[in-house]
């Protein structure tokens, strides 16, 4: 029994070994096959996997190309847009290039009338009329300072207005001030020159040449008129105050002016006498000291000139007023009688006889009155 068991085991082991061996072989073969299959599968998988990558790469490249094309299109569009907008940006540069030069502006302003310039200044907010500009010229000799003062007062500067857009700018103001200065009778810049004029007229000697006297009267009248304007503007009431401005006392010169007027106006028109009368009384009324010196003489001069021009009624009325208002009558009677000497001899003598009621040899003009009476 033991022997059989041994054989059986042995047989079994052998059979089993073969089976195992065969099984191993099968397994090994299967494994190899499996490995090969796996390898093949891997290759297939790799091949399959490679295909999407390739496609993806191609798609990516295509996408890049598409994006590049789009970017190129955008850049091209941007360039086109920039090219279209360029002229708009350059427009201001063209304006700057064509901006009117200051010299050309000034030349155009100078061609405008004074009234137009004043209106243009008003358009810029400067509410001033001719008289206000003239008044400033009487206060300040420097026209540039006047122009600056105006601009400062109305808060204007170079940026306030544009000549090319508005038709005017602040460069108008100096031209306007200069235009006014060229039309006024008197301005502060003339004061320095008036001293010499006063001296020259004070030294004038009345000539037999009527034309020379006429010219002197016109020139002296113009000077005295300017002096009166200065006094009226500045509120001066004495010749001393006036001398502080023009650097010369004009009292003597005004006396010489009256001398020349008395000679000249005898040969001029009656209306010229009326004009002179109004002007002379305005002058004497302005200056207190001048009135005291020349009042009586002025009234007699005017009365004589009226008689000379045939207005005896007004001349007589003036003398009647003068005689009532003055205690010293000898000179007045003499002037009154002398005014009729070559016009009406009888009336001249009648005035002399009336004078003798008040005048005797104690008076300065008594001898002259007697001479008129006897001759």
Coordinates of C-alpha atoms in Angstrom, one line a residue:
X1 CA 0.0 0.0 0.0
X2 CA 2.7 2.5 0.6
X3 CA 4.4 1.7 -2.6
X4 CA 1.2 2.5 -4.6
X5 CA 0.8 5.7 -2.8
X6 CA 4.3 6.7 -3.8
X7 CA 3.7 6.0 -7.4
X8 CA 0.6 7.7 -7.4
X9 CA 2.2 10.9 -6.0
X10 CA 5.0 10.6 -8.4
X11 CA 2.6 10.3 -11.3
X12 CA 0.6 13.0 -10.0
X13 CA 3.6 15.2 -9.5
X14 CA 4.8 14.6 -13.0
X15 CA 1.4 15.2 -14.5
X16 CA 1.0 18.1 -12.3
X17 CA 4.4 19.4 -13.4
X18 CA 3.6 19.2 -16.9
X19 CA 0.3 20.9 -16.4
X20 CA 2.1 23.5 -14.4
X21 CA 4.7 23.8 -17.0
X22 CA 2.2 23.9 -19.7
X23 CA 0.3 26.3 -17.7
X24 CA 3.4 28.4 -17.2
X25 CA 4.1 28.1 -20.8
X26 CA 0.6 29.1 -21.6
X27 CA 0.8 31.9 -19.1
X28 CA 4.2 32.9 -20.4
X29 CA 3.0 32.8 -24.0
X30 CA -0.1 34.7 -22.9
X31 CA 2.0 37.2 -21.2
X32 CA 4.2 37.7 -24.1
X33 CA 1.3 37.9 -26.4
X34 CA -0.3 40.3 -23.9
X35 CA 2.8 42.3 -23.8
X36 CA 3.0 42.4 -27.5
X37 CA -0.7 43.2 -27.7
X38 CA -0.1 45.9 -25.1
X39 CA 2.7 47.2 -27.0
X40 CA 0.7 47.2 -30.1
X41 CA -2.2 48.8 -28.2
X42 CA 0.2 51.4 -26.9
X43 CA 1.5 52.1 -30.3
X44 CA -2.1 52.4 -31.6
X45 CA -3.0 54.6 -28.6
X46 CA 0.1 56.7 -29.2
X47 CA -0.8 56.9 -32.8
X48 CA -4.4 57.8 -32.0
X49 CA -3.2 60.3 -29.4
X50 CA -0.7 61.8 -31.7
X51 CA -3.5 62.5 -34.2
X52 CA -5.4 64.9 -31.9
X53 CA -2.2 66.7 -31.0
X54 CA -1.4 67.2 -34.6
X55 CA -4.9 68.4 -35.3
X56 CA -4.8 70.7 -32.3
X57 CA -1.5 72.0 -33.4
X58 CA -2.9 72.6 -36.9
X59 CA -5.9 74.3 -35.4
X60 CA -3.7 76.3 -33.1
X61 CA -1.6 77.4 -36.0
X62 CA -4.7 78.1 -38.0
X63 CA -6.0 80.1 -35.0
X64 CA -2.7 82.0 -34.8
X65 CA -2.8 82.7 -38.5
X66 CA -6.5 83.8 -38.1
X67 CA -5.6 86.0 -35.1
X68 CA -2.6 87.4 -37.0
X69 CA -4.8 88.2 -39.9
X70 CA -7.4 89.8 -37.6
X71 CA -4.6 91.8 -35.8
X72 CA -3.2 92.8 -39.1
X73 CA -6.7 93.9 -40.2
X74 CA -7.2 95.9 -37.0
X75 CA -3.8 97.5 -37.3
X76 CA -4.6 98.4 -40.9
X77 CA -7.9 99.8 -39.8
X78 CA -6.2 101.7 -37.0
X79 CA -3.8 103.1 -39.4
X80 CA -6.6 104.1 -41.8
X81 CA -8.5 105.7 -38.9
X82 CA -5.4 107.6 -37.7
X83 CA -4.9 108.8 -41.3
X84 CA -8.5 110.0 -41.5
X85 CA -8.2 111.8 -38.1
X86 CA -4.9 113.5 -38.9
X87 CA -6.3 116.4 -40.9
X88 CA -8.7 117.2 -37.9
X89 CA -5.7 117.4 -35.5
X90 CA -3.8 119.6 -37.9
X91 CA -6.6 122.1 -38.3
X92 CA -5.6 124.2 -35.2
X93 CA -2.0 124.3 -36.5
X94 CA -3.3 125.9 -39.8
X95 CA -5.1 128.5 -37.7
X96 CA -2.0 129.3 -35.8
X97 CA -0.1 129.6 -39.0
X98 CA -2.5 132.1 -40.4
X99 CA -2.8 134.2 -37.3
X100 CA -2.8 137.9 -38.1
X101 CA 0.5 139.6 -37.1
X102 CA 0.3 142.5 -34.6
X103 CA 1.7 145.0 -37.1
X104 CA -1.1 144.1 -39.6
X105 CA -3.7 144.4 -36.9
X106 CA -2.5 147.8 -35.9
X107 CA -2.5 148.9 -39.5
X108 CA -6.2 147.8 -39.8
X109 CA -7.2 149.5 -36.6
X110 CA -5.6 152.8 -37.8
X111 CA -7.8 152.7 -40.9
X112 CA -11.0 152.5 -38.8
X113 CA -12.8 155.8 -37.8
X114 CA -12.6 157.0 -34.2
X115 CA -16.3 156.2 -33.7
X116 CA -15.8 152.7 -34.9
X117 CA -12.9 152.1 -32.6
X118 CA -14.9 153.4 -29.6
X119 CA -17.8 151.1 -30.5
X120 CA -15.4 148.1 -30.8
X121 CA -14.0 148.9 -27.4
X122 CA -17.5 149.0 -26.0
X123 CA -18.0 145.5 -27.5
X124 CA -15.1 144.4 -25.3
X125 CA -16.9 145.8 -22.3
X126 CA -15.1 149.2 -22.1
X127 CA -18.0 151.5 -21.4
X128 CA -16.2 154.8 -22.2
X129 CA -17.1 157.7 -24.5
X130 CA -14.9 160.2 -26.2
X131 CA -15.0 162.7 -23.3
X132 CA -13.7 160.1 -20.9
X133 CA -10.7 159.3 -23.1
X134 CA -10.0 163.0 -23.5
X135 CA -10.2 163.5 -19.7
X136 CA -7.6 160.8 -19.1
X137 CA -5.3 162.5 -21.6
X138 CA -5.5 165.6 -19.6
X139 CA -4.4 163.7 -16.5
X140 CA -1.6 161.5 -17.9
X141 CA 1.0 162.4 -20.5
X142 CA 2.0 158.8 -21.3
X143 CA -0.5 157.2 -23.7
X144 CA 0.8 153.7 -23.0
X145 CA 0.0 154.1 -19.3
X146 CA -3.5 155.3 -20.2
X147 CA -4.1 152.2 -22.3
X148 CA -2.8 149.9 -19.6
X149 CA -5.0 151.6 -17.0
X150 CA -8.1 151.1 -19.1
X151 CA -7.3 147.4 -19.6
X152 CA -6.6 146.9 -15.9
X153 CA -9.8 148.7 -15.0
X154 CA -11.9 146.4 -17.2
X155 CA -9.8 143.3 -16.5
X156 CA -8.9 142.6 -20.1
X157 CA -5.8 140.8 -21.4
X158 CA -4.4 139.2 -24.6
X159 CA -6.6 136.1 -24.2
X160 CA -9.8 138.0 -23.7
X161 CA -10.6 138.5 -27.4
X162 CA -9.1 137.3 -30.7
X163 CA -8.7 139.5 -33.7
X164 CA -9.1 136.6 -36.1
X165 CA -12.3 135.3 -34.4
X166 CA -13.9 138.4 -32.9
X167 CA -12.6 141.1 -35.3
X168 CA -10.9 143.0 -32.4
X169 CA -8.7 142.5 -29.4
X170 CA -6.8 144.5 -26.7
X171 CA -4.3 145.8 -29.2
X172 CA -7.1 148.2 -30.3
X173 CA -6.9 150.2 -27.1
X174 CA -3.5 151.9 -27.6
X175 CA -4.6 152.9 -31.1
X176 CA -7.9 154.3 -29.8
X177 CA -6.1 156.4 -27.2
X178 CA -3.7 157.7 -29.8
X179 CA -6.6 158.6 -32.1
X180 CA -8.3 160.6 -29.4
X181 CA -5.0 162.3 -28.5
X182 CA -4.8 163.4 -32.1
X183 CA -8.2 165.2 -31.9
X184 CA -8.2 166.9 -28.5
X185 CA -7.3 170.5 -28.1
X186 CA -5.2 169.9 -25.0
X187 CA -3.5 167.0 -23.3
X188 CA -1.0 166.5 -20.5
X189 CA 1.8 165.8 -22.9
X190 CA 1.4 169.4 -24.3
X191 CA 2.0 171.1 -20.9
X192 CA 5.7 171.3 -21.3
X193 CA 5.4 173.1 -24.6
X194 CA 3.0 175.7 -23.4
X195 CA 5.5 177.5 -21.3
X196 CA 7.4 178.7 -24.4
X197 CA 4.1 179.6 -26.1
X198 CA 3.1 181.8 -23.2
X199 CA 6.4 183.6 -23.2
X200 CA 6.3 184.3 -26.9
X201 CA 2.8 185.7 -27.0
X202 CA 3.5 187.9 -24.0
X203 CA 6.3 189.6 -25.9
X204 CA 4.3 190.3 -29.1
X205 CA 4.3 193.9 -30.3
X206 CA 1.2 195.1 -32.2
X207 CA 2.1 195.9 -35.8
X208 CA 0.7 198.1 -38.5
X209 CA 0.4 194.9 -40.6
X210 CA -3.2 193.8 -40.0
X211 CA -2.6 190.3 -41.3
X212 CA 0.2 189.7 -38.8
X213 CA -2.1 190.9 -36.0
X214 CA -4.9 188.7 -37.2
X215 CA -2.6 185.6 -37.1
X216 CA -1.4 186.6 -33.6
X217 CA -4.9 187.0 -32.3
X218 CA -5.9 183.5 -33.6
X219 CA -2.8 181.8 -32.1
X220 CA -3.2 183.6 -28.8
X221 CA -6.9 182.8 -28.7
X222 CA -6.1 179.1 -29.2
X223 CA -3.5 179.2 -26.4
X224 CA -5.8 181.0 -23.9
X225 CA -8.6 178.5 -24.8
X226 CA -6.3 175.6 -23.9
X227 CA -5.4 177.3 -20.6
X228 CA -9.0 177.7 -19.7
X229 CA -9.7 174.0 -20.5
X230 CA -7.0 172.9 -18.2
X231 CA -8.4 175.1 -15.4
X232 CA -11.9 173.9 -15.9
X233 CA -10.9 170.2 -16.0
X234 CA -8.7 170.5 -12.9
X235 CA -10.8 173.0 -11.0
X236 CA -8.2 175.7 -10.9
X237 CA -9.3 179.1 -9.7
X238 CA -6.1 181.2 -9.7
X239 CA -3.3 182.0 -12.1
X240 CA -0.9 180.7 -9.5
X241 CA -2.4 177.3 -9.6
X242 CA -2.3 177.3 -13.4
X243 CA 1.4 178.3 -13.3
X244 CA 2.1 175.2 -11.2
X245 CA 1.1 173.1 -14.2
X246 CA 2.3 175.0 -17.2
X247 CA 5.4 176.4 -15.4
X248 CA 4.6 180.0 -16.4
X249 CA 2.4 182.8 -15.1
X250 CA 0.1 183.7 -18.0
X251 CA -1.4 186.9 -16.5
X252 CA 0.7 189.3 -18.6
X253 CA 0.2 187.2 -21.7
X254 CA -3.6 187.4 -21.3
X255 CA -3.4 191.2 -21.0
X256 CA -1.5 191.2 -24.3
X257 CA -4.1 188.9 -25.9
X258 CA -6.8 191.5 -24.9
X259 CA -4.7 194.3 -26.5
X260 CA -4.5 192.4 -29.8
X261 CA -8.2 191.5 -29.7
X262 CA -9.2 195.1 -29.2
X263 CA -7.3 196.2 -32.4
X264 CA -8.2 193.2 -34.6
X265 CA -11.9 192.9 -33.8
X266 CA -12.7 196.4 -34.9
X267 CA -12.2 195.1 -38.4
X268 CA -13.8 191.7 -38.0
X269 CA -17.5 190.8 -37.9
X270 CA -20.0 191.8 -35.2
X271 CA -20.5 188.1 -34.4
X272 CA -16.8 187.8 -33.7
X273 CA -17.2 190.5 -31.0
X274 CA -20.1 188.5 -29.4
X275 CA -18.0 185.4 -29.5
X276 CA -15.0 187.1 -27.9
X277 CA -17.2 188.6 -25.2
X278 CA -18.5 185.3 -24.1
X279 CA -15.1 183.7 -24.2
X280 CA -13.4 186.5 -22.2
X281 CA -16.1 186.6 -19.5
X282 CA -15.8 182.8 -19.1
X283 CA -12.0 183.2 -18.7
X284 CA -12.3 185.9 -16.1
X285 CA -15.0 184.0 -14.2
X286 CA -12.7 181.0 -13.9
X287 CA -9.8 182.9 -12.3
X288 CA -10.5 185.0 -9.3
X289 CA -7.3 187.0 -9.4
X290 CA -7.6 187.6 -13.2
X291 CA -11.1 188.9 -12.7
X292 CA -9.9 191.5 -10.2
X293 CA -7.3 192.7 -12.6
X294 CA -9.1 192.8 -15.9
X295 CA -12.9 193.0 -15.2
X296 CA -13.4 196.7 -15.8
X297 CA -11.1 196.8 -18.8
X298 CA -12.8 193.8 -20.4
X299 CA -16.2 195.5 -20.1
X300 CA -14.9 198.7 -21.6
X301 CA -13.2 196.9 -24.5
X302 CA -16.4 195.0 -25.3
X303 CA -18.5 198.2 -25.1
X304 CA -16.1 200.1 -27.4
X305 CA -16.2 197.2 -29.9
X306 CA -20.0 197.2 -29.9
X307 CA -20.0 201.0 -30.6
X308 CA -17.4 200.5 -33.3
X309 CA -19.7 198.0 -35.0
X310 CA -22.7 200.3 -34.7
X311 CA -24.5 198.7 -31.8
X312 CA -24.7 202.0 -29.8
X313 CA -27.6 200.8 -27.6
X314 CA -25.6 197.9 -26.2
X315 CA -22.4 199.9 -26.0
X316 CA -24.1 202.7 -24.1
X317 CA -25.8 200.2 -21.7
X318 CA -22.5 198.6 -20.9
X319 CA -20.9 201.9 -20.1
X320 CA -23.9 202.9 -18.0
X321 CA -23.4 199.7 -16.0
X322 CA -19.7 200.3 -15.6
X323 CA -20.1 203.8 -14.4
X324 CA -22.6 202.8 -11.7
X325 CA -20.4 200.1 -10.4
X326 CA -17.1 202.0 -10.2
X327 CA -16.2 204.9 -7.9
X328 CA -13.2 206.0 -10.0
X329 CA -14.9 207.4 -13.1
X330 CA -12.3 209.5 -14.9
X331 CA -10.9 206.6 -17.0
X332 CA -14.3 205.2 -17.7
X333 CA -15.7 208.5 -18.9
X334 CA -12.6 209.1 -21.0
X335 CA -12.9 205.6 -22.7
X336 CA -16.6 206.2 -23.3
X337 CA -16.2 209.6 -24.9
X338 CA -13.2 208.4 -26.9
X339 CA -15.2 205.5 -28.3
X340 CA -17.5 208.1 -30.1
X341 CA -14.6 210.4 -31.1
X342 CA -14.5 209.4 -34.8
X343 CA -18.1 208.3 -35.0
X344 CA -20.2 211.0 -33.4
X345 CA -18.3 214.2 -32.2
X346 CA -21.3 215.8 -30.5
X347 CA -22.0 212.7 -28.5
X348 CA -18.4 212.5 -27.5
X349 CA -18.4 216.0 -26.2
X350 CA -21.7 215.4 -24.4
X351 CA -20.1 212.5 -22.6
X352 CA -17.1 214.8 -21.6
X353 CA -19.4 217.4 -20.2
X354 CA -21.2 214.7 -18.1
X355 CA -17.8 213.5 -16.9
X356 CA -16.9 216.9 -15.5
X357 CA -19.7 216.6 -13.0
X358 CA -17.6 213.9 -11.3
X359 CA -14.1 214.5 -12.5
X360 CA -11.7 217.4 -11.8
X361 CA -8.0 218.1 -12.1
X362 CA -7.3 215.7 -9.2
X363 CA -8.0 212.8 -11.5
X364 CA -5.5 211.1 -13.8
X365 CA -7.7 211.3 -16.9
X366 CA -8.9 214.9 -16.5
X367 CA -6.5 216.3 -19.1
X368 CA -7.6 213.7 -21.7
X369 CA -11.2 214.5 -21.1
X370 CA -10.6 218.3 -21.6
X371 CA -8.7 217.6 -24.8
X372 CA -11.6 215.5 -26.2
X373 CA -14.1 218.3 -25.2
X374 CA -12.1 221.1 -26.8
X375 CA -11.1 219.2 -30.0

